Coordinates of C-alpha atoms and ligand atoms in Angstrom, one line a residue:
X231 CA -4.3 19.7 -20.1
X232 CA -1.6 17.2 -19.2
X233 CA 0.3 15.2 -21.8
X234 CA -1.3 12.0 -20.5
X235 CA -4.9 13.5 -20.7
X236 CA -4.2 14.1 -24.4
X237 CA -3.1 10.5 -24.9
X238 CA -6.1 9.2 -23.0
X239 CA -8.5 11.3 -25.0
X240 CA -7.2 10.1 -28.3
X241 CA -7.3 6.5 -27.1
X242 CA -10.9 6.8 -25.8
X243 CA -12.0 8.6 -29.0
X244 CA -10.6 5.8 -31.1
X245 CA -11.5 2.7 -29.0
X246 CA -14.3 3.8 -26.6
X247 CA -14.4 4.2 -22.8
X248 CA -11.8 2.5 -20.5
X249 CA -12.2 0.9 -17.1
X250 CA -11.3 2.8 -13.9
X251 CA -8.5 0.2 -13.6
X252 CA -7.1 1.1 -17.0
X253 CA -7.3 4.8 -16.1
X254 CA -5.5 4.3 -12.8
X255 CA -2.8 2.1 -14.4
X256 CA -2.0 4.6 -17.0
X257 CA -2.1 7.6 -14.6
X258 CA 0.3 5.9 -12.2
X259 CA 2.6 3.8 -14.3
X260 CA 2.5 5.0 -17.9
X261 CA 6.2 4.6 -18.9
X262 CA 6.7 8.3 -19.9
X263 CA 3.9 10.2 -18.1
X264 CA 2.9 8.0 -15.2
X265 CA 2.8 9.7 -11.8
X266 CA 5.2 7.3 -10.1
X267 CA 7.5 7.0 -13.2
X268 CA 8.4 10.6 -13.4
X269 CA 8.8 11.9 -9.8
X270 CA 9.3 11.4 -6.1
X271 CA 5.9 12.4 -4.8
X272 CA 6.6 11.8 -1.1
X273 CA 7.4 13.9 1.9
X274 CA 6.4 17.3 3.3
X275 CA 7.2 19.1 0.1
X276 CA 5.6 16.5 -2.2
X277 CA 2.0 15.6 -3.1
X278 CA 1.5 13.4 0.0
X279 CA 3.3 12.0 2.9
X280 CA 3.3 8.6 4.5
X281 CA 3.8 7.1 8.0
X282 CA 7.5 6.4 7.6
X283 CA 8.1 9.9 6.3
X284 CA 6.2 11.3 9.3
X285 CA 8.3 9.6 12.0
X286 CA 11.1 7.1 12.4
X287 CA 9.1 5.4 15.1
X288 CA 6.8 3.7 12.6
X289 CA 9.6 1.7 10.9
X290 CA 11.4 1.1 14.2
X291 CA 8.4 -0.6 15.8
X292 CA 7.3 -2.5 12.8
X293 CA 10.9 -3.6 12.3
X294 CA 11.1 -5.0 15.8
X295 CA 7.7 -6.7 15.2
X296 CA 9.2 -8.4 12.1
X297 CA 12.3 -9.5 14.0
X298 CA 10.1 -10.8 16.9
X299 CA 8.1 -13.0 14.5
X300 CA 11.3 -14.1 12.9
X301 CA 12.7 -15.2 16.3
X302 CA 9.3 -16.8 17.2
X303 CA 9.7 -18.9 14.1
X304 CA 13.1 -20.1 15.1
X305 CA 15.3 -17.4 13.6
X306 CA 15.7 -19.1 10.2
X307 CA 18.6 -18.1 8.1
X308 CA 19.2 -17.1 5.4
X309 CA 15.8 -15.4 4.8
X310 CA 14.4 -12.8 2.4
X311 CA 13.6 -9.4 4.0
X312 CA 11.5 -7.7 1.4
X313 CA 9.3 -4.6 0.9
X314 CA 6.6 -3.8 -1.7
X315 CA 6.6 -0.2 -3.0
X316 CA 9.3 1.1 -0.7
X317 CA 8.9 4.8 -1.6
X318 CA 12.1 6.6 -0.6
X319 CA 13.5 3.6 1.3
X320 CA 12.8 5.3 4.6
X321 CA 10.8 2.5 6.1
X322 CA 13.4 -0.2 5.3
X323 CA 16.2 2.0 6.6
X324 CA 14.4 2.5 9.9
X325 CA 13.7 -1.3 10.1
X326 CA 17.3 -2.0 9.5
X327 CA 18.5 0.5 12.1
X328 CA 16.1 -0.8 14.8
X329 CA 17.0 -4.4 14.2
X330 CA 20.8 -3.9 14.1
X331 CA 21.2 -5.5 17.5
X332 CA 18.9 -8.5 17.0
X333 CA 21.3 -11.4 17.0
X334 CA 21.6 -13.0 13.6
X335 CA 18.9 -10.9 12.0
X336 CA 21.1 -8.8 9.7
X337 CA 23.5 -11.7 9.0
X338 CA 20.6 -13.8 7.8
X339 CA 18.6 -11.1 5.9
X340 CA 18.8 -10.9 2.1
X341 CA 17.2 -7.6 1.1
X342 CA 14.8 -7.5 -1.8
X343 CA 12.7 -4.5 -2.9
X344 CA 9.8 -4.6 -5.4
X345 CA 9.5 -1.2 -7.1
X346 CA 8.1 0.0 -10.4
X347 CA 9.5 3.5 -10.4
X348 CA 13.0 4.2 -11.6
X349 CA 13.0 7.6 -9.7
X350 CA 12.1 5.9 -6.4
X351 CA 14.5 3.0 -7.0
X352 CA 17.3 5.6 -7.1
X353 CA 16.1 7.1 -3.8
X354 CA 15.9 3.6 -2.3
X355 CA 19.4 2.8 -3.4
X356 CA 20.8 5.7 -1.3
X357 CA 19.1 4.6 1.9
X358 CA 19.1 0.8 1.5
X359 CA 22.5 -0.2 -0.1
X360 CA 22.9 -3.8 -1.0
X361 CA 19.3 -4.5 -1.9
X362 CA 18.2 -6.4 -5.0
X363 CA 15.3 -4.8 -7.0
X364 CA 12.4 -6.5 -8.8
X365 CA 9.5 -5.4 -11.0
X366 CA 7.0 -7.8 -9.4
X367 CA 6.5 -9.9 -6.3
X368 CA 6.6 -12.9 -8.5
X369 CA 10.3 -12.4 -8.9
X370 CA 11.1 -12.6 -5.2
X371 CA 13.5 -15.5 -4.4
X372 CA 12.0 -18.9 -3.7
X373 CA 13.6 -21.4 -1.4
X374 CA 13.9 -19.3 1.7
X375 CA 11.5 -17.9 4.3
X376 CA 10.0 -14.5 3.4
X377 CA 9.5 -11.6 5.8
X378 CA 7.8 -8.8 3.9
X379 CA 6.3 -5.5 4.6
X380 CA 4.1 -3.2 2.5
X381 CA 3.0 0.3 3.5
X382 CA 0.6 2.1 1.2
X383 CA 1.4 -0.3 -1.7
X384 CA -1.9 -2.1 -2.2
X385 CA -3.8 1.2 -2.3
X386 CA -1.9 2.2 -5.4
X387 CA -3.0 -0.9 -7.4
X388 CA -5.7 -0.3 -10.0
X389 CA -9.3 -1.2 -9.0
X390 CA -12.5 -1.7 -11.0
X391 CA -15.8 -0.3 -9.9
X392 CA -19.2 -1.9 -10.3
X393 CA -22.5 -0.4 -9.5
X394 CA -25.2 -2.8 -8.2
X395 CA -28.3 -2.8 -10.4
X396 CA -31.4 -5.0 -10.5
X397 CA -30.1 -6.6 -13.6
X398 CA -26.6 -7.3 -12.2
X399 CA -23.7 -4.8 -12.4
X400 CA -22.9 -1.7 -14.4
X401 CA -19.2 -1.0 -14.6
X402 CA -18.0 2.5 -14.1
X403 CA -15.8 3.6 -17.0
X404 CA -14.0 6.7 -18.2
X405 CA -15.3 8.2 -21.4
X406 CA -15.4 11.5 -23.2
X407 CA -17.9 14.3 -23.4
X408 CA -16.6 16.6 -26.0
X409 CA -12.9 17.0 -25.0
X410 CA -13.5 16.3 -21.3
X411 CA -12.8 13.0 -19.6
X412 CA -16.0 12.0 -17.8
X413 CA -17.3 9.0 -15.8
X414 CA -19.9 6.8 -17.4
X415 CA -21.5 3.4 -16.8
X416 CA -21.7 0.3 -19.0
X417 CA -25.2 -1.3 -19.5
X418 CA -25.9 -3.5 -16.5
X419 CA -25.3 -7.3 -16.9
X420 CA -24.7 -10.3 -14.7
X421 CA -21.1 -10.9 -13.7
X422 CA -20.1 -14.3 -12.3
X423 CA -17.1 -12.9 -10.5
X424 CA -19.4 -10.8 -8.3
X425 CA -22.1 -13.4 -7.7
X426 CA -21.1 -13.6 -4.0
X427 CA -21.6 -9.9 -3.6
X428 CA -25.2 -9.8 -5.0
X429 CA -27.0 -10.5 -1.8
X430 CA -25.1 -8.2 0.5
X431 CA -25.1 -5.2 -1.8
X432 CA -28.1 -2.8 -2.2
X433 CA -29.0 -1.4 -5.6
X434 CA -27.1 1.7 -6.4
X435 CA -24.1 0.7 -4.2
X436 CA -20.6 0.6 -5.6
X437 CA -18.3 -2.4 -5.2
X438 CA -14.6 -2.3 -5.9
X439 CA -12.3 -5.2 -7.0
X440 CA -8.5 -5.2 -7.2
X441 CA -7.4 -7.9 -9.5
X442 CA -3.7 -7.0 -9.5
X443 CA -3.5 -7.6 -5.7
X444 CA -4.3 -11.3 -6.2
X445 CA -1.0 -12.4 -7.9
X446 CA 0.9 -10.4 -5.3
X447 CA -0.9 -12.3 -2.5
X448 CA -0.3 -15.6 -4.3
X449 CA 3.4 -14.9 -4.7
X450 CA 4.0 -14.0 -1.0
X451 CA 1.7 -16.7 0.3
X452 CA 3.2 -19.6 -1.5
X453 CA 6.7 -18.6 -0.2
X454 CA 5.5 -18.1 3.4
X455 CA 3.4 -21.2 3.3
X456 CA 6.2 -23.5 2.3
X457 CA 9.2 -22.2 4.2
X458 CA 7.8 -19.8 6.8
X459 CA 7.8 -16.0 7.2
X460 CA 5.4 -13.2 7.7
X461 CA 3.6 -10.5 5.6
X462 CA 2.8 -7.2 7.2
X463 CA 0.4 -5.2 5.2
X464 CA -0.4 -1.6 6.3
X465 CA -2.9 0.6 4.3
X466 CA -6.0 2.6 4.5
X467 CA -9.1 0.6 4.0
X468 CA -11.2 -1.9 5.9
X469 CA -12.7 -5.4 6.0
X470 CA -14.8 -5.4 2.8
X471 CA -15.1 -2.8 0.1
X472 CA -16.9 0.4 0.9
X473 CA -18.5 2.3 -2.0
X474 CA -16.5 4.6 -4.3
X475 CA -13.2 5.1 -2.6
X476 CA -11.0 6.3 -5.5
X477 CA -9.3 9.6 -4.7
X478 CA -6.7 11.9 -6.2
X479 CA -4.3 13.9 -4.2
X480 CA -2.2 16.7 -5.7
X481 CA 0.0 19.1 -3.7
X482 CA -1.4 17.8 -0.4
X483 CA -5.0 18.5 -1.6
X484 CA -7.9 16.4 -2.8
X485 CA -8.2 16.8 -6.5
X486 CA -11.0 15.7 -8.9
X487 CA -10.1 12.1 -10.0
X488 CA -10.2 12.9 -13.7
X489 CA -8.7 16.5 -13.5
X490 CA -4.9 15.9 -13.8
X491 CA -4.1 12.4 -15.2
X492 CA -0.5 11.6 -14.4
X493 CA 0.0 14.6 -12.2
X494 CA -2.0 13.5 -9.1
X495 CA -1.6 10.4 -6.9
X496 CA -4.6 8.0 -7.3
X497 CA -5.5 5.5 -4.6
X498 CA -8.4 3.4 -3.4
X499 CA -9.2 1.8 -0.1
X500 CA -7.8 -1.6 0.4
X501 CA -10.3 -4.4 0.9
X502 CA -8.4 -6.5 3.5
X503 CA -11.0 -9.2 3.5
X504 CA -10.4 -9.8 -0.2
X505 CA -6.6 -10.1 0.5
X506 CA -7.1 -12.5 3.4
X507 CA -9.6 -14.6 1.5
X508 CA -7.1 -14.9 -1.4
X509 CA -4.4 -16.4 0.9
X510 CA -4.1 -19.8 2.4
X511 CA -2.1 -18.2 5.3
X512 CA -3.5 -17.5 8.7
X513 CA -4.5 -13.9 9.2
X514 CA -4.2 -11.8 12.3
X515 CA -7.2 -9.7 13.3
X516 CA -7.3 -6.6 11.2
X517 CA -6.0 -4.0 13.6
X518 CA -6.0 -0.2 13.5
X519 CA -2.6 1.3 13.1
X520 CA -2.9 3.4 16.2
X521 CA -3.9 0.3 18.3
X522 CA -1.0 -1.8 17.0
X523 CA 1.6 0.9 17.5
X524 CA 0.3 1.5 21.0
X525 CA 0.7 -2.2 21.8
X526 CA 4.2 -2.2 20.3
X527 CA 5.2 0.6 22.8
X528 CA 5.1 3.8 20.7
X529 CA 4.2 5.9 23.8
X530 CA 7.4 4.8 25.5
X531 CA 9.5 5.2 22.4
X532 CA 8.0 8.7 21.8
X533 CA 8.9 9.7 25.4
X534 CA 12.4 8.4 25.1
X535 CA 13.1 10.3 21.9
X536 CA 11.4 13.5 23.3
X537 CA 14.0 13.5 26.2
X538 CA 16.7 14.6 23.7
X539 CA 14.5 17.3 22.1
X540 CA 13.5 20.8 23.0
X541 CA 11.4 23.6 21.6
X542 CA 10.1 23.3 18.0
X543 CA 11.8 19.9 17.4
X544 CA 10.1 18.5 20.4
X545 CA 6.7 19.9 19.4
X546 CA 7.0 18.5 15.9
X547 CA 8.1 15.1 17.2
X548 CA 5.0 14.9 19.5
X549 CA 2.8 16.1 16.6
X550 CA 4.2 13.2 14.5
X551 CA 3.4 10.8 17.3
X552 CA -0.2 12.0 17.5
X553 CA -0.5 12.0 13.7
X554 CA 0.5 8.3 13.5
X555 CA -1.7 7.1 16.4
X556 CA -4.8 9.4 17.0
X557 CA -8.1 8.0 15.8
X558 CA -8.9 11.3 14.1
X559 CA -5.6 11.2 12.1
X560 CA -4.0 8.0 10.8
X561 CA -4.6 5.8 13.8
X562 CA -8.0 4.5 12.8
X563 CA -8.2 5.0 9.0
X564 CA -5.0 2.9 8.5
X565 CA -5.2 -0.8 9.3
X566 CA -2.6 -3.5 9.7
X567 CA -3.0 -7.2 8.6
X568 CA -0.5 -9.9 9.3
X569 CA -0.3 -13.1 7.3
X570 CA 1.6 -16.1 8.7
X571 CA 1.9 -19.8 8.3
X572 CA -1.1 -21.7 9.9
X573 CA 0.3 -23.3 13.1
X574 CA 3.1 -20.8 13.6
X575 CA 3.1 -18.7 16.7
X576 CA 0.7 -15.8 16.6
X577 CA 2.4 -12.5 15.8
X578 CA 2.3 -10.2 18.9
X579 CA 0.4 -6.9 19.0
X580 CA -2.7 -7.9 17.2
X581 CA -4.7 -9.0 20.2
Ligands
SAH259 N1 5.8 2.5 1.1 C1 6.3 3.9 0.9 C2 5.7 4.5 -0.4 C3 4.2 4.4 -0.7 S1 3.8 5.1 -2.2 C4 5.9 4.7 2.0 O1 5.2 4.3 2.9 O2 6.4 5.9 2.1 C5 3.6 3.6 -3.3 C6 4.8 2.9 -3.6 O3 4.5 1.8 -4.4 C7 5.8 3.7 -4.5 O4 7.1 3.3 -4.1 C8 5.4 3.3 -5.9 O5 6.4 3.6 -6.8 C9 5.2 1.8 -5.7 N2 4.3 1.2 -6.7 C10 3.1 1.6 -7.0 N3 2.5 0.7 -7.9 C11 3.4 -0.3 -8.0 C12 3.5 -1.5 -8.8 N4 2.4 -1.9 -9.6 N5 4.6 -2.3 -8.8 C13 5.6 -1.9 -8.0 N6 5.6 -0.8 -7.2 C14 4.6 0.0 -7.3

């Protein structure tokens, strides 16, 4: 039993079942026992790994994409170069290395990182010196264009789950059976916020909503709308929500969602349609990660890097290339959405 499981059990015993969003929020961000607050979970030795940790090519190509969009918008300076949930800082470090020779890009960039975890802030500070940290996207600077990237940030935001029922919706909650955390359902009732989902959702189907994503989209949209910029959102998910997608990962393995609160990573698929709908910005077509990276030239970059490698190093480099791009690996499950000012040039690579 984890320390957080004990806290949750007492809370539920005293006050009744909690929403899946409350459960996720406490598991991930509880100040003392939250998963991200207490550890660096990333990398080959950690609980899970991410695209920037797999290969430097991911950040290099997306960095050059950001710089291209910045140039297409007239190379405004100064501008905010920001990241949401930067993990170990690897992605931003790769972006900065790849863009070092883009004239004016580094001179104009003011680095801002949005990060909740003190442990990860410390890791980021080593790789991205000179950045300014914020707790929330709301705190990003106003008054200058915003070029911002988020990889596997939105999937960490707490979601609520609602099961379609003839009488409306039953919310999935976390309750107690004896001493054990278990899933339950509230009695079904109409819910105005989900009225637009009634027709398209069959009885017995789960719909997920992510309220915390909306203020983040608002914060970046208002800045990009008024002074220009670009938001590049990479995550696993799709256009629309797709049933029960909450999952726990612990030591690189799937784990039952309620088994180890605070000691497993919890994520849910990102509903990109909900993000695009919440923003007044123009949206690129939602593009699979493998397709976008191919259009940005990852095959050529992979070959160029391979030329300096031999033996096991070369094999692992080529394996990383396939892992990022193959449809059976991350290439299809992960999607990329770009948001940009209506009327600005279309970002390249999205078709
Ligand atoms: N982008 C990184 C890390 C992904 S893990 C990579 O690709 O490797 C999710 C990241 O989001 C972590 O840095 C985590 O601490 C951060 N995070 C999760 N929820 C957050 C929140 N509500 N506010 C700010 N940061 C958050």
